[in-house]
Coordinates of C-alpha atoms and ligand atoms in Angstrom, one line a residue:
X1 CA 0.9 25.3 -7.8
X2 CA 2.6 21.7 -6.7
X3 CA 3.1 21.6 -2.9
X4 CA 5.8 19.3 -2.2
X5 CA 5.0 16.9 0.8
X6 CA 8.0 17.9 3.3
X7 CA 11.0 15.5 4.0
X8 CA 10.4 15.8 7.7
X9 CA 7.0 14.1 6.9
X10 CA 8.2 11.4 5.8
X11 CA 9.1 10.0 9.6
X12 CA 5.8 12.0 11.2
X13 CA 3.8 10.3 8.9
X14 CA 5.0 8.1 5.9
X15 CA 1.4 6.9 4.7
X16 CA 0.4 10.4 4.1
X17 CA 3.1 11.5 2.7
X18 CA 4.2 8.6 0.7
X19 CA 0.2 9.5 -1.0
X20 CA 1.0 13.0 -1.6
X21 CA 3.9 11.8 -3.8
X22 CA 2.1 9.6 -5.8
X23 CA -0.3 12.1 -6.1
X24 CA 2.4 14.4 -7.7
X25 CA 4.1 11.6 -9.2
X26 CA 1.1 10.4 -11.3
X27 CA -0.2 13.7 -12.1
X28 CA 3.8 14.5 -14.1
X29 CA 4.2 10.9 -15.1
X30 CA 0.6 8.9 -16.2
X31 CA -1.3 12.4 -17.2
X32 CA -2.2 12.4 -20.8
X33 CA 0.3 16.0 -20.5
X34 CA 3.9 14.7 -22.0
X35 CA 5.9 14.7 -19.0
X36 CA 8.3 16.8 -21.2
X37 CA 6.8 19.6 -20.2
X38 CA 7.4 18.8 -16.3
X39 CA 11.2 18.3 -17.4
X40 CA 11.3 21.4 -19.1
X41 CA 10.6 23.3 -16.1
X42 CA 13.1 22.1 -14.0
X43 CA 16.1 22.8 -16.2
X44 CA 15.5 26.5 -16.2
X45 CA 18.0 28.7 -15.1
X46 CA 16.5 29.8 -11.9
X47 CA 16.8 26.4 -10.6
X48 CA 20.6 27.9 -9.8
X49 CA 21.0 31.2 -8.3
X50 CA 23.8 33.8 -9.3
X51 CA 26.4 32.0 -7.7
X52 CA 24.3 28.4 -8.2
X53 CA 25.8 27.5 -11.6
X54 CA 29.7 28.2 -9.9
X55 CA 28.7 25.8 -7.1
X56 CA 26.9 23.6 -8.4
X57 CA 29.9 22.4 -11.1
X58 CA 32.2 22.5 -8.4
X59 CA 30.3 20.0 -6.3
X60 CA 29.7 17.9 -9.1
X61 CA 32.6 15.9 -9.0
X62 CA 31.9 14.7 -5.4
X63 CA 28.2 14.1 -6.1
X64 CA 29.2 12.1 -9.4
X65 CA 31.8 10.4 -6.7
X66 CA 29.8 9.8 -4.4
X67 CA 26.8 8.3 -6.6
X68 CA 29.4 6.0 -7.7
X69 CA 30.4 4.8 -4.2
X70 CA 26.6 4.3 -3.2
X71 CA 26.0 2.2 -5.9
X72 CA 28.8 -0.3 -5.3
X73 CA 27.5 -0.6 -2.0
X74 CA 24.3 -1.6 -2.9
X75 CA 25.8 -4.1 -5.1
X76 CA 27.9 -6.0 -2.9
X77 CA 24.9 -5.6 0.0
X78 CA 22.3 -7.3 -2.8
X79 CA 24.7 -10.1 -4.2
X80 CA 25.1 -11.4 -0.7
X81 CA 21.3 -11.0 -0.5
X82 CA 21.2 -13.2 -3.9
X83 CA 23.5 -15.5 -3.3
X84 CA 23.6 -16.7 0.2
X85 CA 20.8 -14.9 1.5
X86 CA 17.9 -16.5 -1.4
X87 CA 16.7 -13.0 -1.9
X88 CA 14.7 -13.9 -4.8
X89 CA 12.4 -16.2 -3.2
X90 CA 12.1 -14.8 -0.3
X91 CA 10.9 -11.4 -1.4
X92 CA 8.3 -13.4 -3.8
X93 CA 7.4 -14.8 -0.9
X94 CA 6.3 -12.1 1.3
X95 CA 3.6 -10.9 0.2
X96 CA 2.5 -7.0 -0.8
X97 CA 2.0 -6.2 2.9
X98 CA 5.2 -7.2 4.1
X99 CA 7.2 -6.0 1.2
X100 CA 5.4 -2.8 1.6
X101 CA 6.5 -2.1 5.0
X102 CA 10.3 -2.3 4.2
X103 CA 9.8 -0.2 1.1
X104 CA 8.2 2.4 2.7
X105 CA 10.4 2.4 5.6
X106 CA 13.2 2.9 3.6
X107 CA 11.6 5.7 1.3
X108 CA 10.9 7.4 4.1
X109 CA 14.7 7.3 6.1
X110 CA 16.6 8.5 2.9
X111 CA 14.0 11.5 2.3
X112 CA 14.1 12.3 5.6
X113 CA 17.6 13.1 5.2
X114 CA 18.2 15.4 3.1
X115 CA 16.0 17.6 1.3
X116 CA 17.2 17.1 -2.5
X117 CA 16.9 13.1 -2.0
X118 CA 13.0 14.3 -1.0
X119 CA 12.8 16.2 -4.1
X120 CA 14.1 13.8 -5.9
X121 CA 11.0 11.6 -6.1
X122 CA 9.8 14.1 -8.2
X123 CA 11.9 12.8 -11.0
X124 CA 11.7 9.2 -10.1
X125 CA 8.7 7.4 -11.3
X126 CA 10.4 4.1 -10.1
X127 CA 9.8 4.6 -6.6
X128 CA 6.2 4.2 -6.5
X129 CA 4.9 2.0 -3.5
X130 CA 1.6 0.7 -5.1
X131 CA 3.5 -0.9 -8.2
X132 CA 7.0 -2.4 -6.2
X133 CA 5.0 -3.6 -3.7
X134 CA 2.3 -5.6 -5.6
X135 CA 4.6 -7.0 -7.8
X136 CA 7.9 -8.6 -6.2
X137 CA 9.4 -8.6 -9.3
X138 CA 9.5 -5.2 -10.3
X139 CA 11.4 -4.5 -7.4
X140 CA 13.7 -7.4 -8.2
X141 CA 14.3 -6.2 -11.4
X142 CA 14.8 -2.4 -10.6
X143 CA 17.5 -4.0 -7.9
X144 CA 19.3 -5.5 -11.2
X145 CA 18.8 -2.6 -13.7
X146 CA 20.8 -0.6 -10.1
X147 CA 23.1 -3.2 -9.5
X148 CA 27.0 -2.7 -11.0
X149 CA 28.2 -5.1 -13.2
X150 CA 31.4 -5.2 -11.2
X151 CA 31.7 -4.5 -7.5
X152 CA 35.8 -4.9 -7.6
X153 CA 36.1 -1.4 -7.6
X154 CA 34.4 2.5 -7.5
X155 CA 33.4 3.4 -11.3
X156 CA 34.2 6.9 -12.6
X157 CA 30.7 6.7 -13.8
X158 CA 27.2 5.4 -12.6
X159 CA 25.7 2.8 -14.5
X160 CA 22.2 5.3 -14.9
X161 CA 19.1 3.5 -14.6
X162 CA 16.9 3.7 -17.8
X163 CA 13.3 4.9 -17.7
X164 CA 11.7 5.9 -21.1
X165 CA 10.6 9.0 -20.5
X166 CA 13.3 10.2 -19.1
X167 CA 15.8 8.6 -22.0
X168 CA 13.7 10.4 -24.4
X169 CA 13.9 13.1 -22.8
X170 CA 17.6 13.1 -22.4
X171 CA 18.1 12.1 -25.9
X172 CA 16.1 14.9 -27.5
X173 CA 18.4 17.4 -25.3
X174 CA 21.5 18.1 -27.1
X175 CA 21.5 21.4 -29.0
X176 CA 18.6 23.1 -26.3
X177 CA 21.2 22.8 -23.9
X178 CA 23.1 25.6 -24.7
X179 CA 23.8 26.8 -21.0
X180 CA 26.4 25.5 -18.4
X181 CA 23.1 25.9 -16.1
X182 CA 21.0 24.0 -18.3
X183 CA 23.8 21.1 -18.6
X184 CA 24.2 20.7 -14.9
X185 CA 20.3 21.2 -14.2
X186 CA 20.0 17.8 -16.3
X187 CA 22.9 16.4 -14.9
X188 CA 22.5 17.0 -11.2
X189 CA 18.7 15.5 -12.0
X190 CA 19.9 12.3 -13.5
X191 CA 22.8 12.1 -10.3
X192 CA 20.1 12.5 -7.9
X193 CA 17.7 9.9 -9.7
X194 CA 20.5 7.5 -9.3
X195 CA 21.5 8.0 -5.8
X196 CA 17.9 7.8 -4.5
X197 CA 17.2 5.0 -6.1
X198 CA 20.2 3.0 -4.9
X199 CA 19.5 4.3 -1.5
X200 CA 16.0 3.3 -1.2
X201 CA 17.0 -0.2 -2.7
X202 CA 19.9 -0.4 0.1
X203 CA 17.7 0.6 3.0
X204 CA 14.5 -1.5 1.8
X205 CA 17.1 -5.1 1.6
X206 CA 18.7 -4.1 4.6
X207 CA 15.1 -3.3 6.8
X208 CA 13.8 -6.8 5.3
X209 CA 16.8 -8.9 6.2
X210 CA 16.5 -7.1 9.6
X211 CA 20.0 -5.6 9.5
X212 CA 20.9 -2.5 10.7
X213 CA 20.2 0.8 8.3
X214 CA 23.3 1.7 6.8
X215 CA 25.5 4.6 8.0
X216 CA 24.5 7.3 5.8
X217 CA 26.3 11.2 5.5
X218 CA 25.5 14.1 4.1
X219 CA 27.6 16.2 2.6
X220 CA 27.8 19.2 4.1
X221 CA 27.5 22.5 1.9
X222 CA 29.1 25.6 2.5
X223 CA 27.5 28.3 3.9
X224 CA 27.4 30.4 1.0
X225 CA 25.4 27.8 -1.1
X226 CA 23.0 26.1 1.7
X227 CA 19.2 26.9 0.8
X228 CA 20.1 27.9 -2.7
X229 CA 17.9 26.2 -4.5
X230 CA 13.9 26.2 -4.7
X231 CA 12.3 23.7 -6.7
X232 CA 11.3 24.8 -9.7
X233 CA 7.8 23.0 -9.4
X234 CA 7.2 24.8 -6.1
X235 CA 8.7 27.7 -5.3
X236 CA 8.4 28.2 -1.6
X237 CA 6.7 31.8 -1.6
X238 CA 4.6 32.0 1.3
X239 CA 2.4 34.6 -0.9
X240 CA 1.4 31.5 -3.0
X241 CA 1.2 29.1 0.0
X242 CA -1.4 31.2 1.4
X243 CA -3.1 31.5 -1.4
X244 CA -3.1 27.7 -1.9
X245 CA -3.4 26.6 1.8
X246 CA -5.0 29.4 4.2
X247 CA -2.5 31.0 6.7
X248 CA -2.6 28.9 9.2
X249 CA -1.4 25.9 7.6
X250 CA 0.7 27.8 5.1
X251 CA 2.9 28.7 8.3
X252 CA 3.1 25.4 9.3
X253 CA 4.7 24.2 6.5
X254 CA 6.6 26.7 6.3
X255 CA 7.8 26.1 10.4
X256 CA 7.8 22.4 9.2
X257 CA 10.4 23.3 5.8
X258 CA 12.7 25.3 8.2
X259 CA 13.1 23.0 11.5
X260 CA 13.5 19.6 8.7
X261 CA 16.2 21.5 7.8
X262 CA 17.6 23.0 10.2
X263 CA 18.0 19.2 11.7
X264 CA 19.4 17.7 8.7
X265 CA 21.9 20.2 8.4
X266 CA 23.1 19.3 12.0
X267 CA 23.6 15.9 10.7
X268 CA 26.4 16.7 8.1
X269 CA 29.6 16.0 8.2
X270 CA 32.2 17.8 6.0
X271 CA 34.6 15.2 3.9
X272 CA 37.7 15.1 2.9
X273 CA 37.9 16.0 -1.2
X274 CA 40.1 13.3 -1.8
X275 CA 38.6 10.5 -3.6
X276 CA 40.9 7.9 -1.9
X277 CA 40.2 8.9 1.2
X278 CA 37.3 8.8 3.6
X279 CA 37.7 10.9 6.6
X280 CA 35.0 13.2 7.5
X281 CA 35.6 16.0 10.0
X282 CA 34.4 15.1 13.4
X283 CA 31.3 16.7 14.2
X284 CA 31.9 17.8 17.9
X285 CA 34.3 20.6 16.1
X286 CA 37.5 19.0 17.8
X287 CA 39.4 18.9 14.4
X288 CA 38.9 21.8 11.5
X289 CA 39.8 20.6 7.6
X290 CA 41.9 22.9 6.5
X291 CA 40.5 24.7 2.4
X292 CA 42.1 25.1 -0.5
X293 CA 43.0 28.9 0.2
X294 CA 43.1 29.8 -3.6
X295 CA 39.7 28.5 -4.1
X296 CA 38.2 30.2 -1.6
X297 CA 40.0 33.2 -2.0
X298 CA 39.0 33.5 -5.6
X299 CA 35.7 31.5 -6.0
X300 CA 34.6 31.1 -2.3
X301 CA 34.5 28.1 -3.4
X302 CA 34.7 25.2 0.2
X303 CA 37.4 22.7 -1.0
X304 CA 38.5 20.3 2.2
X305 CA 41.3 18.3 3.0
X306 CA 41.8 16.1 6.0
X307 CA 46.2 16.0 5.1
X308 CA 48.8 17.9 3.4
X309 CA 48.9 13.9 1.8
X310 CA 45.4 14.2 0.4
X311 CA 46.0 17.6 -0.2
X312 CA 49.0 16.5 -2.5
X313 CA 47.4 13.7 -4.1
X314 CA 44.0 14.9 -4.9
X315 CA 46.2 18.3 -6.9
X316 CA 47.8 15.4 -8.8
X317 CA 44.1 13.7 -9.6
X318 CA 41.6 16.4 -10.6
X319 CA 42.0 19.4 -8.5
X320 CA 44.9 21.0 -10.2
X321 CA 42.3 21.6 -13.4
X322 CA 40.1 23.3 -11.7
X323 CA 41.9 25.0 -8.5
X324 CA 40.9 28.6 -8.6
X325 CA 38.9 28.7 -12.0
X326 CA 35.8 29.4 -13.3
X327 CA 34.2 26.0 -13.7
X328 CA 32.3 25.0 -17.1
X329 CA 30.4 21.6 -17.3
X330 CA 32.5 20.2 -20.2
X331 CA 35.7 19.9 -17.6
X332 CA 33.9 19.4 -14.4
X333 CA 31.6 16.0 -16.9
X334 CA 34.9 14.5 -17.7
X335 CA 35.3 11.2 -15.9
X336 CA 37.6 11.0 -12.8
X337 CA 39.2 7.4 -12.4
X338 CA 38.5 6.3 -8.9
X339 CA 42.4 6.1 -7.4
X340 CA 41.4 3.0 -5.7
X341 CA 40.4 1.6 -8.8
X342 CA 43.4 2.2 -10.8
X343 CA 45.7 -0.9 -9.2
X344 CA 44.1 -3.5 -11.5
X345 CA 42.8 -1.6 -14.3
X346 CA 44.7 -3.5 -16.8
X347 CA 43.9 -7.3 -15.9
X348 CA 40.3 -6.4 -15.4
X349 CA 37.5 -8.3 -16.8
X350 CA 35.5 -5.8 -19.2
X351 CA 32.0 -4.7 -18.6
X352 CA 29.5 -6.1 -20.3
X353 CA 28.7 -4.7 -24.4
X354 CA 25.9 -5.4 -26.5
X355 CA 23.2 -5.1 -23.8
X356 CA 24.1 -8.0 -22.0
X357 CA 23.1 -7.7 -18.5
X358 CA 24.8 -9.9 -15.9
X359 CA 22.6 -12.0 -13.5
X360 CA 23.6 -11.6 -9.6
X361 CA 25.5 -14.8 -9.5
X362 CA 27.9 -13.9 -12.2
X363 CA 28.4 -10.1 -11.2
X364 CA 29.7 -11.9 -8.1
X365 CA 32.1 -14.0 -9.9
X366 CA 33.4 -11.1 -12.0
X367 CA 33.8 -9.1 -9.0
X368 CA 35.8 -11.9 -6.9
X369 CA 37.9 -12.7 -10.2
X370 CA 38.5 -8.6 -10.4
X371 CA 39.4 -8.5 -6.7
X372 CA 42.1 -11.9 -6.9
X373 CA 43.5 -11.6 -11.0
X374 CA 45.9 -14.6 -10.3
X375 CA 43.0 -16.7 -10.5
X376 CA 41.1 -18.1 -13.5
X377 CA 37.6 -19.1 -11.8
X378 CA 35.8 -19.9 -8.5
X379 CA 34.1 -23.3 -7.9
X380 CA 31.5 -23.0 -5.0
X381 CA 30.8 -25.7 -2.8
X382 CA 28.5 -25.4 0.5
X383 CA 29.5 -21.8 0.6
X384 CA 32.8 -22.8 0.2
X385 CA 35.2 -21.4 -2.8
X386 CA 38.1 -23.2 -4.6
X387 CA 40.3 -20.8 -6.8
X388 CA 41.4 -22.8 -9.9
X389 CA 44.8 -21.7 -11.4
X390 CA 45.9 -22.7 -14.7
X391 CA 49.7 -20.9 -13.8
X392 CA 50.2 -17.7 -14.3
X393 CA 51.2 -16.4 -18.3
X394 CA 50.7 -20.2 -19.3
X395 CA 49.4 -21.0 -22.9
X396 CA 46.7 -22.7 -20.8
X397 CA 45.3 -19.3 -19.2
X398 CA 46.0 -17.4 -22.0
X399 CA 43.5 -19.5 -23.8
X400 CA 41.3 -19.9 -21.1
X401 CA 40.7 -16.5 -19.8
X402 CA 40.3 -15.7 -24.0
X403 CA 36.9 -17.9 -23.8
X404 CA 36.1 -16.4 -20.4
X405 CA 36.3 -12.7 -21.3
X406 CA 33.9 -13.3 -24.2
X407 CA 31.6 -14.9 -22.2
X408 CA 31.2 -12.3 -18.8
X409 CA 31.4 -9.9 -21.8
X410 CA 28.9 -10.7 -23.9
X411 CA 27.1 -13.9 -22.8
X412 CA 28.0 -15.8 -25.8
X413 CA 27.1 -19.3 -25.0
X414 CA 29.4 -21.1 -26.8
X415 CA 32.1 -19.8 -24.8
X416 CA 29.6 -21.0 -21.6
X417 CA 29.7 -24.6 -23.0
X418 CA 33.6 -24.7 -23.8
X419 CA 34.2 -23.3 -20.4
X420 CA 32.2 -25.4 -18.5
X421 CA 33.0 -28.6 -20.3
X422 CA 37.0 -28.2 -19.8
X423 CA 36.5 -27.5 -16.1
X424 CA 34.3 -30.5 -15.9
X425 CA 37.5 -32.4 -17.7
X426 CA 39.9 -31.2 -15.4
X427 CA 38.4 -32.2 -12.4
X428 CA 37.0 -35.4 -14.2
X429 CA 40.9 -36.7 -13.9
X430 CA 41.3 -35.2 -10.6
X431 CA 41.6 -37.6 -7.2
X432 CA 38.6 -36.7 -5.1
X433 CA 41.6 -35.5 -2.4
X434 CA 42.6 -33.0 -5.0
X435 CA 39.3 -31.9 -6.7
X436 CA 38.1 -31.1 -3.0
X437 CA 34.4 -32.3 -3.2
X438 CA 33.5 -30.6 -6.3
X439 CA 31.8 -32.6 -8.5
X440 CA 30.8 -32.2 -12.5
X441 CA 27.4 -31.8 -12.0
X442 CA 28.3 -29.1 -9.5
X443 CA 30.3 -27.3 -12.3
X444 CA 27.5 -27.2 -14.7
X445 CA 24.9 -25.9 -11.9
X446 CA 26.8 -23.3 -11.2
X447 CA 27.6 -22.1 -14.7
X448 CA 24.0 -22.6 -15.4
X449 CA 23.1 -20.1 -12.4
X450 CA 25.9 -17.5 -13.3
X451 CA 24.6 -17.2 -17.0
X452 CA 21.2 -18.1 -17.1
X453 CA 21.5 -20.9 -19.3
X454 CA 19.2 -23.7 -18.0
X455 CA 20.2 -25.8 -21.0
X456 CA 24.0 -25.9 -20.5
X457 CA 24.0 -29.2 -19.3
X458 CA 22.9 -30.7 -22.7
X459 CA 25.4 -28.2 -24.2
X460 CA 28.4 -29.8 -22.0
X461 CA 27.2 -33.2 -22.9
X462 CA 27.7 -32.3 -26.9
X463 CA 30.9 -30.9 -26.4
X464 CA 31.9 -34.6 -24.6
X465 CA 30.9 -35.7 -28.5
X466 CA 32.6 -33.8 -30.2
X467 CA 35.6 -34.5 -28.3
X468 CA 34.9 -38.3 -28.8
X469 CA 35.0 -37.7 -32.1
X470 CA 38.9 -36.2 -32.4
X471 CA 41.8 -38.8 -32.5
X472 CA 44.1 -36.7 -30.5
X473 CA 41.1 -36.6 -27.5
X474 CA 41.5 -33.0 -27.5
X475 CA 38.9 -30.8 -25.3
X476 CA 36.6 -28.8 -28.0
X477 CA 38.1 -25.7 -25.9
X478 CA 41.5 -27.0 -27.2
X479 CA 40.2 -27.5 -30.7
X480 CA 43.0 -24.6 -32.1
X481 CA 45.7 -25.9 -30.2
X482 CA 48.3 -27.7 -32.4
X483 CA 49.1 -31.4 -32.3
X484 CA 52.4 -30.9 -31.3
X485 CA 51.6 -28.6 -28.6
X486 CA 48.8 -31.0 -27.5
X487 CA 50.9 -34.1 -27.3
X488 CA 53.3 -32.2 -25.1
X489 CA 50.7 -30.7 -23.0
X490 CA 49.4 -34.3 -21.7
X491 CA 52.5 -36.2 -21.6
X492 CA 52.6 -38.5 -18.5
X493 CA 48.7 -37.6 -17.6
X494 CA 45.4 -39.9 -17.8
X495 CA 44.2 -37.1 -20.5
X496 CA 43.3 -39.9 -22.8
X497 CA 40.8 -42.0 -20.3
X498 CA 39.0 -38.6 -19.0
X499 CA 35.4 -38.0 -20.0
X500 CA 32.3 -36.0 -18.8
X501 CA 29.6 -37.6 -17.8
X502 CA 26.8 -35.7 -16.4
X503 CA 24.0 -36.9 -14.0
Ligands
ZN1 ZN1 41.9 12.9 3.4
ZN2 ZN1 41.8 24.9 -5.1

């Protein structure tokens, strides 16, 4: 029998119960036992009691929610970290000790909260202290692989973070989950994964940039449902406690298992169901939410509202599926567009295809462009932006947010080079009033930095050629556009006497 170190051990004493973990961890993970086995067991039906499977889809929707909204915040906490904070360095920098400290310290807050995020480390090989903490750049690349490609918004999904047991496992799923129970079982695992692995991330930046911890709630669970589930690797039975741990201490852990809880649970806060909307119902009981009457009358089933308004508006969004029914995982799975998100959903920049993963620098520039559509790109200077316009619905923006989509798509680095040459042209035939400081070689640093590509500067430099080489001077970005068009375009300018010319 596994006995799971207890989440109110985690702030007693984090050493020794950071070592149980990774005692557990590498006895499921790093055994030569396939950790399929381990899996297996926790997608069993009794995971969910009688009325588990009910409650568990029914609180999906918020949990998949609220995954979602954690892992924006951890993105637009870490690209301030990257970008004017020199994260990077400065975690190389530190040292194991140092980086240690903060990793534990924030392992140890978020499992203190809640009892499923402390259970959760089961099923997160990531989060073990020995290998983020020797090596800065595993934890600087688990950051990325959390990170959203786009913080302009709340995504209807979480961007999953891929570990290859676990995506074998997942893969070779299918057809043996033939259960609603067995569905969400998986499901809820791979939610939880997520969420603790954003949170840990959040807490660790913010302890090492010695910023307050962030604000963090707990959804509170209806009566009915709190304490349903054991985990299926230890089933609290204080029979087999005492067989595996004497009485004395068996009680103890037991005494330690209630009173963690019972103080969490006096930490939650009940929230509004709305996904616009983020009231929670104030703890000191001045104000009561009032339920959706037909799901509780039917399905005892704790829906809240804050306002008739939300009330209204969340029927219109998701709830009027679902209001009184039976739940099944197939409708509870189906994506719910974030109503914050839905604004801009057209002019959006795409997420990225093909496996192209977005460095920090240009996750920060999608995110800005997402948040302002009017404007084509940011220049930086000293921490200072300049939004360049081409005019809105011109030919020129048409053609130039064509190139840009393909390149914050899919990286390709010929749109990098035809990008970053024209903006160096522009400002090239700029006044130095006008172009506000911004230089050429500024232009190509930056687009460098935002797409990895340390050699567009030699790129840039051969698309100066090639324009050399056409008689009507037209920018290799222009090469499409027609003569007459092009004459037209640069009537009355100095178009003909700009060139690039890089340091
Ligand atoms: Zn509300
Ligand atoms: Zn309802």
């Amino acid at each position: 029998m596994v006995i799971l170190p207890l989440a109110l051990d985690a702030l007693r004493d984090p050493e020794k119960w950071d070592k149980e973990w990774d005692t557990i961890i590498e006895r499921q993970f790093l055994s030569s036992q396939a950790p399929d086995f381990c899996f297996e067991s926790m997608l069993t039906e009794h995971q969910y009691g009688p009325a588990g499977v009910d409650q568990a889809l029914a609180s999906y929707q918020g949990q998949l929610a609220s995954t979602c909204a954690v892992q924006r915040n951890l993105t637009e906490d870490a690209l301030g970290y990257f970008i004017s904070r020199n994260l990077e360095a400065k975690w190389m920098r530190a040292g194991g000790d140092v980086r240690g400290e903060h990793i534990l310290r924030g392992m140890a807050t978020v499992c203190n909260k809640a009892r499923n995020l402390n259970q959760a480390r089961c099923y997160t090989p990531e989060l073990r202290l020995a290998r983020l903490r020797l090596d800065g750049k595993v934890f600087l690349d688990l950051l990325k692989s959390a990170m959203l490609d786009d913080a302009s918004f709340i995504p209807a999904t979480p961007k999953y973070i891929s570990h290859r047991h676990w995506d074998r496992f997942e893969a070779a799923q299918g057809p043996r989950n033939d259960t609603d129970a067995k569905k969400m079982a998986l499901a809820e695992v791979l939610l939880l994964r997520t969420k603790l692995i954003c949170h840990v991330l959040q807490f660790t930046l913010r302890s090492f940039f010695g910023l307050e911890l962030p604000e963090f709630c707990v959804v509170k669970e209806h009566k009915s449902i709190q304490g349903r589930k054991t985990h299926p690797l230890a089933p609290l039975h204080e029979a087999n406690l005492e067989a595996a741990l004497g009485p004395e201490a068996a009680r103890a852990y037991m005494k330690g298992d209630k009173q963690g809880a019972k103080a969490r649970i006096s930490q939650r806060v009940a929230h509004c169901s709305y996904l616009g909307c983020h009231n929670s119902e104030p703890t000191d009981g001045s104000v009561k939410f009032s339920r959706c009457k037909q799901c509780f009358d039917l399905m005892q089933r704790q829906v809240l509202y804050c306002s008739g308004k939300c009330q209204k508006a969340d029927w219109k969004l998701r709830h009027k599926a679902v209001c009184g029914k039976p739940m099944d995982f197939d409708a509870v799975s189906v994506p719910v567009v974030h109503p914050t998100s839905v604004r801009d959903a057209d002019t959006r920049i795409g997420l990225p295809t093909n496996g192209f993963r977005r460095p920090p620098g240009l996750v920060l520039q999608v995110t800005q462009l997402n948040k302002s559509p009017t404007v084509d790109y940011y220049l930086y200077r000293d921490g200072n932006e300049q939004a360049l316009d081409f005019g809105q619905g011109t030919y020129e923006q048409d053609l130039f947010r064509a190139h840009r989509e393909e390149a914050m798509t899919s990286g390709n680095r010929g749109c990098v080079a035809l990008m970053a040459h024209y903006m160096c042209w522009m400002i090239a035939g700029e006044t130095p009033e006008r172009a506000q400081g911004i230089t050429q070689n500024m232009i190509v640093a930056q687009l460098a930095r935002e797409y990895d590509f340390p050699s567009l500067r030699g790129e840039v430099l051969r698309m100066q050629e090639i324009q050399n080489r056409d008689p009507l001077r037209r920018p290799p970005l222009h090469r499409d556009t027609s003569p007459y068009r092009w004459r037209r375009a640069i009537e009355g300018t100095n178009a003909f006497e700009r060139v690039v010319t890089l340091d």
